[in-house]
Coordinates of C-alpha atoms in Angstrom, one line a residue:
M1 CA 31.9 20.0 -27.4
K2 CA 30.2 18.8 -24.1
S3 CA 27.8 21.0 -22.3
S4 CA 28.0 21.4 -18.5
E5 CA 25.0 19.1 -18.3
D6 CA 26.9 16.4 -20.3
E7 CA 29.9 16.7 -18.0
S8 CA 27.9 16.5 -14.8
S9 CA 26.1 13.4 -16.0
D10 CA 29.5 11.7 -16.6
D11 CA 30.0 11.9 -12.8
F12 CA 27.2 9.5 -12.1
R13 CA 26.4 5.9 -13.1
I14 CA 23.3 3.8 -12.9
D15 CA 23.9 0.6 -10.9
D16 CA 21.5 -2.3 -10.7
K17 CA 23.4 -3.9 -7.7
V18 CA 21.4 -2.4 -4.9
E19 CA 22.2 -3.4 -1.3
P20 CA 19.7 -2.9 1.5
A21 CA 21.6 0.2 2.7
D22 CA 21.3 1.6 -0.8
E23 CA 17.5 1.0 -0.8
A24 CA 17.3 2.6 2.6
S25 CA 19.1 5.7 1.3
V26 CA 16.6 6.1 -1.5
V27 CA 13.6 5.7 0.8
R28 CA 15.1 8.1 3.4
G29 CA 15.9 10.6 0.7
L30 CA 12.4 10.6 -0.7
L31 CA 10.9 10.7 2.8
D32 CA 13.1 13.7 3.8
F33 CA 12.1 15.5 0.6
N34 CA 8.4 14.9 1.2
E35 CA 8.5 15.7 4.9
I36 CA 10.0 19.1 4.2
R37 CA 6.8 19.9 2.2
L38 CA 4.2 17.9 4.2
G39 CA 5.5 17.5 7.7
P40 CA 6.3 14.3 9.5
S41 CA 4.7 11.3 7.9
G42 CA 4.3 9.3 11.2
E43 CA 4.7 6.2 9.1
Q44 CA 4.0 3.0 11.0
P45 CA 3.4 -0.6 9.8
V46 CA 0.0 -2.3 9.9
K47 CA 0.3 -6.1 10.2
F48 CA -2.2 -8.6 11.3
V49 CA -2.5 -12.4 10.7
A50 CA -5.3 -14.8 11.4
R51 CA -4.5 -18.3 12.6
D52 CA -6.5 -21.5 12.7
S53 CA -6.8 -23.6 15.9
A54 CA -3.5 -25.3 15.1
G55 CA -1.7 -21.9 14.8
T56 CA -1.3 -22.0 11.1
V57 CA -1.6 -18.6 9.3
V58 CA -4.8 -18.7 7.2
G59 CA -4.9 -15.0 6.4
G60 CA -3.4 -11.6 6.9
I61 CA -3.3 -8.0 6.1
L62 CA -0.3 -5.8 5.6
G63 CA 0.0 -2.1 5.1
H64 CA 1.0 1.1 6.8
T65 CA -0.3 4.4 8.1
R66 CA 1.2 7.6 6.9
W67 CA 0.1 11.2 6.9
R68 CA -3.2 10.2 8.6
W69 CA -4.1 7.7 5.9
L70 CA -4.1 3.9 6.0
Y71 CA -2.8 2.1 2.9
I72 CA -3.8 -1.6 2.6
A73 CA -1.0 -3.2 0.6
K74 CA -2.0 -6.9 0.9
L75 CA -5.0 -8.8 2.1
W76 CA -5.1 -12.6 1.8
V77 CA -7.4 -15.2 3.2
D78 CA -6.7 -18.9 2.5
E79 CA -9.4 -20.7 0.4
R80 CA -10.5 -22.9 3.3
A81 CA -11.1 -19.8 5.5
R82 CA -13.0 -17.7 2.9
G83 CA -16.7 -16.9 3.3
Q84 CA -16.5 -17.0 7.1
G85 CA -16.0 -13.2 7.7
L86 CA -12.3 -13.4 8.3
G87 CA -11.4 -10.9 5.6
T88 CA -13.9 -8.5 7.1
R89 CA -12.4 -9.0 10.6
L90 CA -9.0 -8.3 9.2
M91 CA -10.1 -5.1 7.5
V92 CA -11.9 -4.0 10.7
A93 CA -8.8 -4.6 12.8
A94 CA -6.7 -2.5 10.4
E95 CA -9.3 0.3 10.2
D96 CA -9.6 0.4 14.0
L97 CA -5.9 0.6 14.4
A98 CA -5.8 3.4 11.8
R99 CA -8.5 5.3 13.7
S100 CA -6.5 5.0 16.9
R101 CA -3.5 6.6 15.1
G102 CA -5.7 9.5 13.9
C103 CA -6.2 8.4 10.3
T104 CA -9.1 9.8 8.4
D105 CA -9.0 7.7 5.2
V106 CA -8.0 4.4 3.7
S107 CA -6.8 3.5 0.2
L108 CA -6.1 0.2 -1.5
D109 CA -5.9 -1.4 -4.9
T110 CA -7.1 -4.7 -6.3
F111 CA -7.2 -6.4 -9.6
D112 CA -10.5 -7.1 -11.5
Y113 CA -10.3 -10.9 -10.7
Q114 CA -9.8 -10.2 -7.0
A115 CA -12.0 -8.5 -4.4
R116 CA -13.5 -5.2 -5.6
P117 CA -17.1 -6.3 -4.6
F118 CA -15.8 -7.3 -1.2
Y119 CA -14.3 -3.9 -0.6
E120 CA -17.4 -2.1 -1.9
V121 CA -19.6 -3.9 0.6
L122 CA -17.3 -2.6 3.3
G123 CA -17.9 1.0 2.1
Y124 CA -15.0 1.5 -0.3
E125 CA -15.5 3.6 -3.4
L126 CA -13.8 3.4 -6.7
F127 CA -11.7 6.4 -7.6
G128 CA -9.5 5.1 -10.5
T129 CA -9.0 2.3 -12.9
L130 CA -5.8 1.3 -14.7
E131 CA -6.8 -0.5 -17.9
G132 CA -4.5 -3.2 -19.3
Y133 CA -2.6 -3.9 -16.0
P134 CA -1.8 -6.6 -16.0
P135 CA -2.2 -7.1 -19.8
G136 CA -5.8 -8.1 -20.5
S137 CA -7.0 -7.1 -17.1
R138 CA -7.4 -3.9 -14.9
Q139 CA -6.4 -2.6 -11.6
Y140 CA -8.9 -0.7 -9.4
Y141 CA -8.1 1.9 -6.9
L142 CA -10.5 2.4 -4.0
R143 CA -10.8 4.6 -0.9
K144 CA -12.9 4.9 2.2
R145 CA -13.4 7.8 4.6
L146 CA -13.0 6.5 8.1
G147 CA -15.8 7.6 10.5
T148 CA -15.0 7.8 14.2

């Protein structure tokens, strides 16, 4: 005999064919759920690129601001442009934009073979470590309080 839980689960199916509109529905549903509890997120993208004299992209930073926090999702500087302060300039541009949007803090993550020391020089502090991700490695989670 099926329980009411079993019967209701028969009304749904899991589908791995996800269209952009489906993905947007999931994101919108979660955002609506969160905003009921936290208020409007005010989410806005953060996107900067650095170009060389020929106009070629040699670095960039991608993230977003939401609920008065900046999240840095990606920071990349081409090998030939490293060591010249470009990463710092990209971080400063993102932090300045975040401050102008009323953000109070920044968070980001990086792997152990990437840029933890770079971020720490910029004032970021470690608040978490995920051991074994990816296998044989670790992921670090850092944050920084933005001053005015």
